[in-house]
Short mmCIF file of C-alpha atoms (C1' of nucleotides) and ligand atoms in Angstrom, two decimals:
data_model
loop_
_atom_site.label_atom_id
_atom_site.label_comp_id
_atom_site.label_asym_id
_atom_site.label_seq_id
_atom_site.Cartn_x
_atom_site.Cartn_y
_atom_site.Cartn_z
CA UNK A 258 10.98 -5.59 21.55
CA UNK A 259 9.60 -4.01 18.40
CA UNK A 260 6.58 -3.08 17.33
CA UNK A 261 4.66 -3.39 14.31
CA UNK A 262 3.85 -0.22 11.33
CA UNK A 263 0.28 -0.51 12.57
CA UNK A 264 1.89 -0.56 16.67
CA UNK A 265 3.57 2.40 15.32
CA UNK A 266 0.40 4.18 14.30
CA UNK A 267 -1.58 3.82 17.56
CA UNK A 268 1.00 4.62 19.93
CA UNK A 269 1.70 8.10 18.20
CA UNK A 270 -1.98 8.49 18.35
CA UNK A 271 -1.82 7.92 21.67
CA UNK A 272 0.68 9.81 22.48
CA UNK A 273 -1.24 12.81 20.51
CA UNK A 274 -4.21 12.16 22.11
CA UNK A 275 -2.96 12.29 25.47
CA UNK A 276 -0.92 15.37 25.00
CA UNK A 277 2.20 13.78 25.43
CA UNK A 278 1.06 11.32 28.35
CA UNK A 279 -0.62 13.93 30.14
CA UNK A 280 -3.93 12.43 30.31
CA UNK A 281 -5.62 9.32 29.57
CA UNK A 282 -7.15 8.75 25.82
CA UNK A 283 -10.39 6.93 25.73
CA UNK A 284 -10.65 3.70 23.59
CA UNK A 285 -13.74 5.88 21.05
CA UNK A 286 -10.96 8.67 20.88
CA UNK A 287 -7.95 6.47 19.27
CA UNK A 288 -10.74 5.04 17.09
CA UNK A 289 -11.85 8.10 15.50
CA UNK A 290 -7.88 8.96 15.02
CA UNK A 291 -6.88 6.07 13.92
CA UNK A 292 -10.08 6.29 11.84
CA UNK A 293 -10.70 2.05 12.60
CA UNK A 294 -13.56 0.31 15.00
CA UNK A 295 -13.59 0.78 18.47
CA UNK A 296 -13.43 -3.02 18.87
CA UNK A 297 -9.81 -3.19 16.73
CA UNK A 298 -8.77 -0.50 18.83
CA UNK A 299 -9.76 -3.03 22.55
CA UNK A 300 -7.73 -5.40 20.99
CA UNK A 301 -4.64 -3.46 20.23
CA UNK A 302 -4.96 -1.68 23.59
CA UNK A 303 -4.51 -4.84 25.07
CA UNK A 304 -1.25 -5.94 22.97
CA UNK A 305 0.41 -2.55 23.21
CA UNK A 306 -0.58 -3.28 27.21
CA UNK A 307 1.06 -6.70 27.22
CA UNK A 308 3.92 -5.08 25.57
CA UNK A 309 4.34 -2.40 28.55
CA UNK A 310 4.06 0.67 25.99
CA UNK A 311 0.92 1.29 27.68
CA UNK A 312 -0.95 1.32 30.72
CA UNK A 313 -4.64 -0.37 30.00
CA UNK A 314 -7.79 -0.46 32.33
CA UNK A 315 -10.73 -2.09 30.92
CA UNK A 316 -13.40 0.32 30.25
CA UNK A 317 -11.28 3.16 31.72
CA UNK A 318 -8.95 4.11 29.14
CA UNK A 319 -5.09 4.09 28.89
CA UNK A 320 -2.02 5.80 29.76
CA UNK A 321 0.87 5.87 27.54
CA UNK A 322 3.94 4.54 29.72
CA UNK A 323 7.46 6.02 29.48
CA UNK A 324 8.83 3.34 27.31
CA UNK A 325 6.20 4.24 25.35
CA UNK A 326 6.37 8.13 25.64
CA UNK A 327 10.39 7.27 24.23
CA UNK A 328 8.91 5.07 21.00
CA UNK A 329 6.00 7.24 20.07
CA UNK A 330 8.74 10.31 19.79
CA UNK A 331 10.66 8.15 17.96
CA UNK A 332 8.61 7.16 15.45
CA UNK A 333 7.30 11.59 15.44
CA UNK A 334 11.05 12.50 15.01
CA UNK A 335 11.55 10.05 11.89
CA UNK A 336 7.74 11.70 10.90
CA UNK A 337 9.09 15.07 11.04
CA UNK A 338 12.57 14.55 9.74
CA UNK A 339 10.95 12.51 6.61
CA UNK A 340 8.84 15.80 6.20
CA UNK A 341 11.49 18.27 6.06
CA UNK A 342 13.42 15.83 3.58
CA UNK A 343 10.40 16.52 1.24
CA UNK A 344 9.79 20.26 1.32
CA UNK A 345 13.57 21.10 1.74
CA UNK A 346 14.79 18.64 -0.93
CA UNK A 347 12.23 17.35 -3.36
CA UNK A 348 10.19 20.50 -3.03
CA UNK A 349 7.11 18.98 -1.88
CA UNK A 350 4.28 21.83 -0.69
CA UNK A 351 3.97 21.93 3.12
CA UNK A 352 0.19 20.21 2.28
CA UNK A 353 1.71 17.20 0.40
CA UNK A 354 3.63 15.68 2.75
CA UNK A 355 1.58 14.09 5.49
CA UNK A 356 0.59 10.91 3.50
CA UNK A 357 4.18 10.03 2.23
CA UNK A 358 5.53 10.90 6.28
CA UNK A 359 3.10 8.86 7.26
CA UNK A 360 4.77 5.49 5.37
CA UNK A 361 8.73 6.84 5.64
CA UNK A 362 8.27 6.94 9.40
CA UNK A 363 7.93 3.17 9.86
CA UNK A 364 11.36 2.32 7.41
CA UNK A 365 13.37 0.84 10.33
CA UNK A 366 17.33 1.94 9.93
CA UNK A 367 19.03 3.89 12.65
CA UNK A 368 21.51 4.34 10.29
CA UNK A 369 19.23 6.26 7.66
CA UNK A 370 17.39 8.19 10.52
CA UNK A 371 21.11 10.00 11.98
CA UNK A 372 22.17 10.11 8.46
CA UNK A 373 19.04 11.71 7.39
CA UNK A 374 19.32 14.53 10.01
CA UNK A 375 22.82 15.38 9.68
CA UNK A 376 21.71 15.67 5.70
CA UNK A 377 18.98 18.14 6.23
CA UNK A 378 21.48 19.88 8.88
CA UNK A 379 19.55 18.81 11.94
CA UNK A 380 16.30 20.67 11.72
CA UNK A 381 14.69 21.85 14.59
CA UNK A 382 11.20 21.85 13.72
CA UNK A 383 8.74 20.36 10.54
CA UNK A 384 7.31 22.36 7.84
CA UNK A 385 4.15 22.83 10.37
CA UNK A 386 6.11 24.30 12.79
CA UNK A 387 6.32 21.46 15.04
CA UNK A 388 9.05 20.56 16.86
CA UNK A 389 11.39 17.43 15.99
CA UNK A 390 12.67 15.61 18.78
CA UNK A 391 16.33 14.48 19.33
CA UNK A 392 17.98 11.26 18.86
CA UNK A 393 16.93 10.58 23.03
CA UNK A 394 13.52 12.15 22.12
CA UNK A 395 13.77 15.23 24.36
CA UNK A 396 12.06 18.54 22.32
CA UNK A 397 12.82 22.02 22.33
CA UNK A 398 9.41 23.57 23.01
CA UNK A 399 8.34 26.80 22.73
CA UNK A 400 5.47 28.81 24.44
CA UNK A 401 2.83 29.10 21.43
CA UNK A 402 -0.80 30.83 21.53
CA UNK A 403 -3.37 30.15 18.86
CA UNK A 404 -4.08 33.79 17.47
CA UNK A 405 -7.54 33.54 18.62
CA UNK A 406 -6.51 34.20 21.95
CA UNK A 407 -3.88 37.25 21.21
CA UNK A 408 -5.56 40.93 22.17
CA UNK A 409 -5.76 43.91 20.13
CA UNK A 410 -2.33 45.26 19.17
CA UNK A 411 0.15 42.45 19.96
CA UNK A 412 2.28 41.49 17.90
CA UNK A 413 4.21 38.14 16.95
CA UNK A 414 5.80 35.59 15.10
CA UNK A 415 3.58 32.39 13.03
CA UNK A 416 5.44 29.46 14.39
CA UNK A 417 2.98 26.57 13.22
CA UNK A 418 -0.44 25.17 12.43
CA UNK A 419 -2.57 23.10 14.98
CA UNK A 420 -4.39 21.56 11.80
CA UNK A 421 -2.22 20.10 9.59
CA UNK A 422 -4.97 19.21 6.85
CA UNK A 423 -4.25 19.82 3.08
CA UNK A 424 -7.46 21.80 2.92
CA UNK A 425 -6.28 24.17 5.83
CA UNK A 426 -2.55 24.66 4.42
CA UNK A 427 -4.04 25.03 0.72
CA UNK A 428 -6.14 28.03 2.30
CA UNK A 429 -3.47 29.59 4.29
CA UNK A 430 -1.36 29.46 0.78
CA UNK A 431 -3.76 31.25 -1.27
CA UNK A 432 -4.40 34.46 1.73
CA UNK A 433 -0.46 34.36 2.32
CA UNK A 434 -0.33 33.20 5.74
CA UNK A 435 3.33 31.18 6.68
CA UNK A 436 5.44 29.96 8.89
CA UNK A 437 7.37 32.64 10.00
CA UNK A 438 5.62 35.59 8.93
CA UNK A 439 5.43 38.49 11.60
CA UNK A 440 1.79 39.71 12.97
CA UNK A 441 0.16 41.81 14.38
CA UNK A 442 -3.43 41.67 15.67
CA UNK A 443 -5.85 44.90 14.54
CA UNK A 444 -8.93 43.87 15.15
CA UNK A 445 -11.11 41.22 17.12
CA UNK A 446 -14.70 41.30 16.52
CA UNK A 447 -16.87 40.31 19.41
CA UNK A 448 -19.82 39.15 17.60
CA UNK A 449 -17.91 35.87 15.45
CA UNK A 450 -14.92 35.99 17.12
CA UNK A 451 -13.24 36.71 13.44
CA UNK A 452 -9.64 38.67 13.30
CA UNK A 453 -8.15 41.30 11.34
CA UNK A 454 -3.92 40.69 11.63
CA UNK A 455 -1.53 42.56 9.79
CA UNK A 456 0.83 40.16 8.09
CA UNK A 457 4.68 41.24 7.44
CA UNK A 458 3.82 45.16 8.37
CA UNK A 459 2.19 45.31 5.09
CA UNK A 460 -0.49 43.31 4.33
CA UNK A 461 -4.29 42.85 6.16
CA UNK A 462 -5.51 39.57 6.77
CA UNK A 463 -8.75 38.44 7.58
CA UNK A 464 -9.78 35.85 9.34
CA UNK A 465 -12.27 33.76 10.68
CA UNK A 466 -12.14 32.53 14.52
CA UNK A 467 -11.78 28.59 12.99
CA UNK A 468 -8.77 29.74 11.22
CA UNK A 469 -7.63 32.08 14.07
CA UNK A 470 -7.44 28.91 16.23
CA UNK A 471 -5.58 26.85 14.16
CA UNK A 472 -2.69 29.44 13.72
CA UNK A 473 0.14 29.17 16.42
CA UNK A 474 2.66 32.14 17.29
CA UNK A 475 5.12 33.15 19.49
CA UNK A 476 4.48 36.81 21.52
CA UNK A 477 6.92 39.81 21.25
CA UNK B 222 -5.25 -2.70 -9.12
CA UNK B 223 -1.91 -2.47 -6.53
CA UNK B 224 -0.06 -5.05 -5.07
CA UNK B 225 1.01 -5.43 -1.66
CA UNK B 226 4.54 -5.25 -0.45
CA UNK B 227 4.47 -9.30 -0.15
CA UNK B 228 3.29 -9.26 -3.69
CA UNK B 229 6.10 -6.88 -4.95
CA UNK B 230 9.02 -8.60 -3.35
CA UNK B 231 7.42 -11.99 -5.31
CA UNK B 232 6.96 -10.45 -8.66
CA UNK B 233 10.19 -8.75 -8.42
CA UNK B 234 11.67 -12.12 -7.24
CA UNK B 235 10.69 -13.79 -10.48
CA UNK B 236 11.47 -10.84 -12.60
CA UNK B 237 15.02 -11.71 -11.57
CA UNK B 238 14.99 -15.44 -11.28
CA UNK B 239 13.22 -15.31 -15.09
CA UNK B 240 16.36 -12.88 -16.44
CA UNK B 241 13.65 -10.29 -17.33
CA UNK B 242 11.08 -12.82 -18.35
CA UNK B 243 13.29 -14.69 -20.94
CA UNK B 244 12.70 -18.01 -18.77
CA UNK B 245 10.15 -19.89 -16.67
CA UNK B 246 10.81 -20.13 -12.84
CA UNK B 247 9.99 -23.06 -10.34
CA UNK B 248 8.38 -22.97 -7.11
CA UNK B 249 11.45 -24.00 -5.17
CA UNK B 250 13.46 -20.82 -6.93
CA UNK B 251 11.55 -18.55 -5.83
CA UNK B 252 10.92 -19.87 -2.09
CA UNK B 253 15.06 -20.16 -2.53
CA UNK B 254 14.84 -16.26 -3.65
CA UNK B 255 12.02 -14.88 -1.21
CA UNK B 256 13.87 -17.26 2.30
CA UNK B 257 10.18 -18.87 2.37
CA UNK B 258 9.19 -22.14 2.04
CA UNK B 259 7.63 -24.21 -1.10
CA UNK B 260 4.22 -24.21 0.13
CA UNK B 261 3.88 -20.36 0.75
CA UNK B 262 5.46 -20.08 -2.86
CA UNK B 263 2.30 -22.04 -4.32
CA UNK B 264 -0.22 -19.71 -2.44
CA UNK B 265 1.28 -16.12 -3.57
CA UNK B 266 1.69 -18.09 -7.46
CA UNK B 267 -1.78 -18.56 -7.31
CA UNK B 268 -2.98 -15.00 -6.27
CA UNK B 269 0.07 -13.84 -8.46
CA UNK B 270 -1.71 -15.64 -11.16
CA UNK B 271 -5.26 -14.27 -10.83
CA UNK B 272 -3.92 -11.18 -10.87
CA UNK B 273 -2.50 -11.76 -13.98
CA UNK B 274 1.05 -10.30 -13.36
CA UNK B 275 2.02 -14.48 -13.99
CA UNK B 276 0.89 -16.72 -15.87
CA UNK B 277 0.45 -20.04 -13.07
CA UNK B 278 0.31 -23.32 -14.66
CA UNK B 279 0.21 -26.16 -11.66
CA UNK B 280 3.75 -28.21 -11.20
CA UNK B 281 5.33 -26.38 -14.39
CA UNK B 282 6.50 -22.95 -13.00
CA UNK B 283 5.73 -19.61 -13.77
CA UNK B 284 5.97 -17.33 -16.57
CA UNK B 285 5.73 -13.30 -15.92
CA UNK B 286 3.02 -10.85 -18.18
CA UNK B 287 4.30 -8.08 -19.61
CA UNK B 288 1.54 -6.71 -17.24
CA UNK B 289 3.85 -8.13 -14.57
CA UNK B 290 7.09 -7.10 -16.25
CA UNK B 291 5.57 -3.51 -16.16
CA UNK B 292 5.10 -3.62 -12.28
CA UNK B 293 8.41 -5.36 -11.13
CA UNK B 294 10.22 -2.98 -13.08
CA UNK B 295 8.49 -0.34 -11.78
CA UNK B 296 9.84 -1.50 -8.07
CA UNK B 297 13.41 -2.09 -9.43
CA UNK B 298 13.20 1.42 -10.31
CA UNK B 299 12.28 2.65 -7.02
CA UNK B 300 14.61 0.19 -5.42
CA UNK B 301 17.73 1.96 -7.54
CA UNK B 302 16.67 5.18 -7.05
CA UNK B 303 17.01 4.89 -3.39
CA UNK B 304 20.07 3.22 -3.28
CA UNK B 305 21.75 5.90 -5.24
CA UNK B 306 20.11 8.29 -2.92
CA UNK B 307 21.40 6.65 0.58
CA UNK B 308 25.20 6.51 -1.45
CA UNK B 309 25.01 9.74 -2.94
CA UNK B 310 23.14 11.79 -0.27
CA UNK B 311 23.69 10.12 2.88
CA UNK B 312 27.34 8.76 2.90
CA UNK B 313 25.90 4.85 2.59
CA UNK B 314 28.69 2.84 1.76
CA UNK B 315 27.53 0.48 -1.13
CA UNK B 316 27.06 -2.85 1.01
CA UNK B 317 24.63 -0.93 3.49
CA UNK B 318 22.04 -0.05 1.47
CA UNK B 319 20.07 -3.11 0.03
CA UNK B 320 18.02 -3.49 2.95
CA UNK B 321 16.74 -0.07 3.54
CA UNK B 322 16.10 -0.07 -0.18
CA UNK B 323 14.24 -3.27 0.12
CA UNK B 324 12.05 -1.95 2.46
CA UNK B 325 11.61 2.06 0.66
CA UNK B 326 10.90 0.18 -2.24
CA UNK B 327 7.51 -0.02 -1.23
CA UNK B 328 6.59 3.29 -0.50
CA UNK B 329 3.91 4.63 -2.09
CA UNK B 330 4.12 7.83 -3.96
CA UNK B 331 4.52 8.70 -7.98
CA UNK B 332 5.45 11.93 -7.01
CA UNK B 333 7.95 11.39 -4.21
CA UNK B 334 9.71 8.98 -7.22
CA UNK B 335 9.63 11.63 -10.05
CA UNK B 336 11.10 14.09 -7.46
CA UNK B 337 13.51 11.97 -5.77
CA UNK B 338 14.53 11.40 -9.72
CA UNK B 339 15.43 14.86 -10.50
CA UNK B 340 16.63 15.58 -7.32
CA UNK B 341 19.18 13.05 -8.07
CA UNK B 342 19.42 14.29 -11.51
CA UNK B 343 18.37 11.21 -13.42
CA UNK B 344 20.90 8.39 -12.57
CA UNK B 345 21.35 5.57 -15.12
CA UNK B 346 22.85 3.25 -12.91
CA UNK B 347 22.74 2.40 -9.17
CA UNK B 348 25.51 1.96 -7.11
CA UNK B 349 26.74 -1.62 -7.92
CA UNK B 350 26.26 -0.58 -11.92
CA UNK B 351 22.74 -1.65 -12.35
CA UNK B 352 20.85 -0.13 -14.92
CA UNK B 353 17.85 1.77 -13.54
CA UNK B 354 15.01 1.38 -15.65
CA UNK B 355 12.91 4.57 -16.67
CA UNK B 356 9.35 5.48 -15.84
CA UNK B 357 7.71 3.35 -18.75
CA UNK B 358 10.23 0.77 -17.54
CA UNK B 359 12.82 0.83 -19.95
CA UNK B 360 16.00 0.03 -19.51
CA UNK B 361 19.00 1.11 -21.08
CA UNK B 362 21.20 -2.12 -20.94
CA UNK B 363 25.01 -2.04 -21.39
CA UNK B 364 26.63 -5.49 -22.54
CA UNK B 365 28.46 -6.66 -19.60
CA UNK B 366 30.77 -9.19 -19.46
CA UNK B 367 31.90 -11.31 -16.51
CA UNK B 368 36.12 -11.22 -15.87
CA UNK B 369 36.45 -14.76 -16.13
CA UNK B 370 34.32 -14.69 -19.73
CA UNK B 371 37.88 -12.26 -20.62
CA UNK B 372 41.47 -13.38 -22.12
CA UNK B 373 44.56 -12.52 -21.66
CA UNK B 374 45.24 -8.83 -22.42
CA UNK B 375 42.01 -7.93 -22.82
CA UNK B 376 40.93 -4.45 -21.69
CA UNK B 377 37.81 -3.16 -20.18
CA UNK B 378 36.56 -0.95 -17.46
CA UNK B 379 34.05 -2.22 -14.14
CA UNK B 380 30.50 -2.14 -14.52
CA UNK B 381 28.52 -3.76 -12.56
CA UNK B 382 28.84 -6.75 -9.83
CA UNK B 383 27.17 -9.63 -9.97
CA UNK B 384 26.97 -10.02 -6.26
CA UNK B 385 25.20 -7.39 -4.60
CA UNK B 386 26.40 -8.99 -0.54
CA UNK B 387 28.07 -7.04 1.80
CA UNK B 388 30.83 -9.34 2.30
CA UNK B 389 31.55 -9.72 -1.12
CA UNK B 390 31.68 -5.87 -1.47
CA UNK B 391 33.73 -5.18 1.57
CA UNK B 392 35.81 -7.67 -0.16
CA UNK B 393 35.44 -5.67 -3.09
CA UNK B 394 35.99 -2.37 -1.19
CA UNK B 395 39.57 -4.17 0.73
CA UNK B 396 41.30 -5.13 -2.76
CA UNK B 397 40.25 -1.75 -4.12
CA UNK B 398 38.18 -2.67 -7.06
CA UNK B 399 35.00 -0.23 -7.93
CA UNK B 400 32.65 0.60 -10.38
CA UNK B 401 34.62 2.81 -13.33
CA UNK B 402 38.07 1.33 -12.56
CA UNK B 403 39.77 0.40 -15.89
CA UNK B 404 41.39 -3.54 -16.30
CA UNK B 405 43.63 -5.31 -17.96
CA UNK B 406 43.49 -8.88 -17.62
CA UNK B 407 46.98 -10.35 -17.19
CA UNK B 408 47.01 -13.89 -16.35
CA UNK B 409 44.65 -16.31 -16.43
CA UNK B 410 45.71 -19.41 -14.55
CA UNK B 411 43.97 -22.61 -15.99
CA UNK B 412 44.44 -24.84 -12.86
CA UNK B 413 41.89 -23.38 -10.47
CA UNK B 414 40.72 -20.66 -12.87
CA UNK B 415 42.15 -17.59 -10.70
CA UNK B 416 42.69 -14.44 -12.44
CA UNK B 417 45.75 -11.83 -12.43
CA UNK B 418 43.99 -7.87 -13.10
CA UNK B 419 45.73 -4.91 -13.70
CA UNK B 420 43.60 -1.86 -12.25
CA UNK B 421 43.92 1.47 -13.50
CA UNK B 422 47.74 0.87 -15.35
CA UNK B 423 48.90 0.29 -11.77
CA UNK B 424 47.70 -2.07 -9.15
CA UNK B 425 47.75 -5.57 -9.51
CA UNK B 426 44.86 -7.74 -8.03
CA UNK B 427 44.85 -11.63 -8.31
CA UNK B 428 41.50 -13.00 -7.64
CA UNK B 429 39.25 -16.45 -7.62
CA UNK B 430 37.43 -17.44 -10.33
CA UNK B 431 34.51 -16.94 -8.10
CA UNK B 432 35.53 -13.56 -7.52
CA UNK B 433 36.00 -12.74 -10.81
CA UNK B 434 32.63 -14.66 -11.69
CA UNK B 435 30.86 -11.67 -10.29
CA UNK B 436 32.19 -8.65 -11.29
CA UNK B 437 31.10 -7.43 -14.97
CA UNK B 438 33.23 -5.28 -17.51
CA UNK B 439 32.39 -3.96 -20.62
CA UNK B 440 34.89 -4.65 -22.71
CA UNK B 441 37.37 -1.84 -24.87
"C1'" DT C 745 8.12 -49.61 -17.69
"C1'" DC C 746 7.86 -49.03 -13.09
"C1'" DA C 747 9.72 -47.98 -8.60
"C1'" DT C 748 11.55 -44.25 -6.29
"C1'" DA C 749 13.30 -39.62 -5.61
"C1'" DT C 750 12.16 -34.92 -6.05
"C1'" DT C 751 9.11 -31.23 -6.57
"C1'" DT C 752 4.88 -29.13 -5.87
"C1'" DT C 753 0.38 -28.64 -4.08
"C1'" DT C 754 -3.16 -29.18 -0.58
"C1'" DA C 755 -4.91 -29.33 4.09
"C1'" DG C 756 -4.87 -27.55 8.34
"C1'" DT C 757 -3.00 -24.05 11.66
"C1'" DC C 758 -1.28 -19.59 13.31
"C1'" DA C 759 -0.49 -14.47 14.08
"C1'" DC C 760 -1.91 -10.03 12.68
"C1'" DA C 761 -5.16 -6.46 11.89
"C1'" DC C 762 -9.33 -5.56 10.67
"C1'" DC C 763 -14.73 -6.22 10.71
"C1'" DT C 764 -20.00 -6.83 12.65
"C1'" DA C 765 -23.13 -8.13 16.15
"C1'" DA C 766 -24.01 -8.97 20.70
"C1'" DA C 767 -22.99 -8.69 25.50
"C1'" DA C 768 -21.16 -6.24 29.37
"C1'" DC C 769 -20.13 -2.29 31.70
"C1'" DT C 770 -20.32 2.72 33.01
"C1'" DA C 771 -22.41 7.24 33.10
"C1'" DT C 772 -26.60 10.04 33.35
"C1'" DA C 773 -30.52 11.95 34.69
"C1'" DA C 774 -35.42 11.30 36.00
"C1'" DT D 451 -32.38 4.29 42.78
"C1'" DT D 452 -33.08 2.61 38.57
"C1'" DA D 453 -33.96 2.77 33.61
"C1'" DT D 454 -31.58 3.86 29.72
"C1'" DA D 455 -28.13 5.91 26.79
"C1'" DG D 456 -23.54 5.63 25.59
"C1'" DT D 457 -19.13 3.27 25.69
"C1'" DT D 458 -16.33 -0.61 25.61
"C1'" DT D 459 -15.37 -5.38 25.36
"C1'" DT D 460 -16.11 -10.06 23.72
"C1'" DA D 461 -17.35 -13.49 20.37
"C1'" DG D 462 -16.99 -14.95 16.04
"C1'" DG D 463 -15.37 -14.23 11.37
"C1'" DT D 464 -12.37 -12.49 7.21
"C1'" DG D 465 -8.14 -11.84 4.35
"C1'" DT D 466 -3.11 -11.91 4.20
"C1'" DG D 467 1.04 -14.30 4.50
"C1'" DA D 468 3.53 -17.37 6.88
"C1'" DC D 469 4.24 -22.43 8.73
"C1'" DT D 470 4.29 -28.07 9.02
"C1'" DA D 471 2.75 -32.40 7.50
"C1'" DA D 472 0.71 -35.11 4.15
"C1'" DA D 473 -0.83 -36.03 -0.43
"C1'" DA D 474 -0.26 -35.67 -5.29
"C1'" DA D 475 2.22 -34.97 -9.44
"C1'" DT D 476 6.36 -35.08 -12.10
"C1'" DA D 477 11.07 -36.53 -13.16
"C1'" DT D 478 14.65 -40.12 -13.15
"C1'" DG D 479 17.02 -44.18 -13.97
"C1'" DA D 480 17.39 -49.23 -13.52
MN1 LIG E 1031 2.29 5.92 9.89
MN1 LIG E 1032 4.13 17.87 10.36
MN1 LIG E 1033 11.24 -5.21 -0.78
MN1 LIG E 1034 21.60 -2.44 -6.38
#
DNA sequence: TCATATTTTTAGTCACACCTAAAACTATAA
DNA sequence: TTATAGTTTTAGGTGTGACTAAAAATATGA
């Protein structure tokens, strides 16, 4: 059974939305992803529910199935992979990729996918940080924190970005935030919630809590 | 104004069924071409035609614009570029990669084609000798010959195939002819028209005359 | 020239993916 | 408990790109 570019697209929104299949994504919530009507989205729910890729309830939401847990990673890996391709290869900026991704991912070739991987010497994560799964969809997580909830005086590694927007990469950019860089947190003031981190041991970063909670890292 | 992929794989259709616009092109060509039938032809003609990338006159074929020259060379371009890519890059043998190509083609992106360009570093020719057209759609064309069009003791070197199949390159691949190998012609036979090649001053290959029909030499 | 074969277009239908407007259902809070 | 606000579905419609069947136009050759 296959499914369709625009099949593709809601089913990784779903998947997204649920937090891998943890919880159930409301029919308003895949609209404003998917950024479409609420009454397209009833009647895709119901074809991706025919198709068994999801479980649907009228007027209670749906739950992404485990078939469809295994295609929405799927179509992420190719995502992910297609990403890398451009900022490793073609030198694409880390904010210039998401629209292009978002029309490789659907090109249907196993082939090209494997060959792809073994190319960019099977990558382990996207220019965002986020991890690519394998070939059977399984994904090497790690344990991230947004900085925003780091104390005073811990330190760490930037692993990725929660917002993946070109406006929010552009920014980080410009006041030399990456993927990467070590941290450490200085200061967190109580009355906005902004941050002062020390970037790389040398240079102070400012922050506001917005930004500091779109920033993942690893603790040391 | 942009054309959808339906729309490309038609104008690009009669691009090639017209030899690059020399020559008008009937309905039942290009439903041959596209694997449609006659009556979906007439629709796309006439949407073809209001956009003005044809020119659509009722039961006497179509004629291509310049306007539609422009754009189908435009996705022959793409279409080249990624073929060299998935031969080059990702170990495609040269009969696996018209379909991906058919469907990358389409993607979207001035950027990702300018870069996928250099990263490449600015092919002429694909991987079954076609001349890949630059980015104001000009073409730098070689004068190709077909074998059979050759006499006896001519010399010449591969080109280009006529025949873009995969069985007709595994065939291709088997006898060990390719692109850049240097011929001799050294028998013609004139009762069925089957040809006797020497290949690189040391392999002799006897062929059809359909075989030799679709592979083109330039002549030395 | 005129009958017939061939090609092409038109008419009507379908699946897909979207839309608006209206109806149906659920959640909420007085 | 019940009015109402908010959410979701249904009904009906659109554009794209395909199809079959039938009608119309062109090409052919006796
Ligand atoms: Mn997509
Ligand atoms: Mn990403
Ligand atoms: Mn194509
Ligand atoms: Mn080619």
């Amino acid at each position: 059974m296959t499914l369709t570019t625009a099949e593709e697209n809601y089913l990784k929104a779903i998947y997204h939305l649920s937090d891998g299949g943890t919880k159930s994504v409301s029919t308003n919530d895949v609209a404003a992803e998917i950024k479409t009507k609420a009454a397209s989205v009833s009647d895709m729910l119901r074809k991706l529910g025919e198709k068994e890729v999801i479980e649907y309830r009228k007027y209670y939401g749906v739950n992404i199935t485990e078939e469809g847990k295994k295609r929405a990673l799927q179509t992420i890996r190719k995502h992910r992979l297609w990403e890398v391709f451009l900022v490793d290869k073609l030198q694409f900026a880390w904010d210039e990729v998401h629209e292009v991704a978002e029309e490789l991912e659907h090109i249907q070739s196993p082939l090209l996918i494997q060959r792809l991987d073994e190319f960019l010497n099977y990558p382990k994560f996207d220019p965002h940080g986020d991890p690519i799964p394998d070939e059977f969809g399984d994904v090497r997580a790690r344990p991230r924190v947004a900085l925003i909830e780091m104390d005073i005086n811990q330190t760490g590694q930037i692993v990725a970005v929660k917002d993946s927007s070109a406006a929010f990469l552009k920014y980080l950019d410009k006041v030399g935030a990456y993927i990467g860089a070590r941290i450490k947190v200085l200061d967190k003031v109580e009355f906005d919630g902004s941050m002062e981190i020390l970037v790389d041991q040398k240079k102070t970063l400012f922050m506001s809590k917005d930004v500091a909670a779109n920033i993942l890292a690893i603790q040391s």
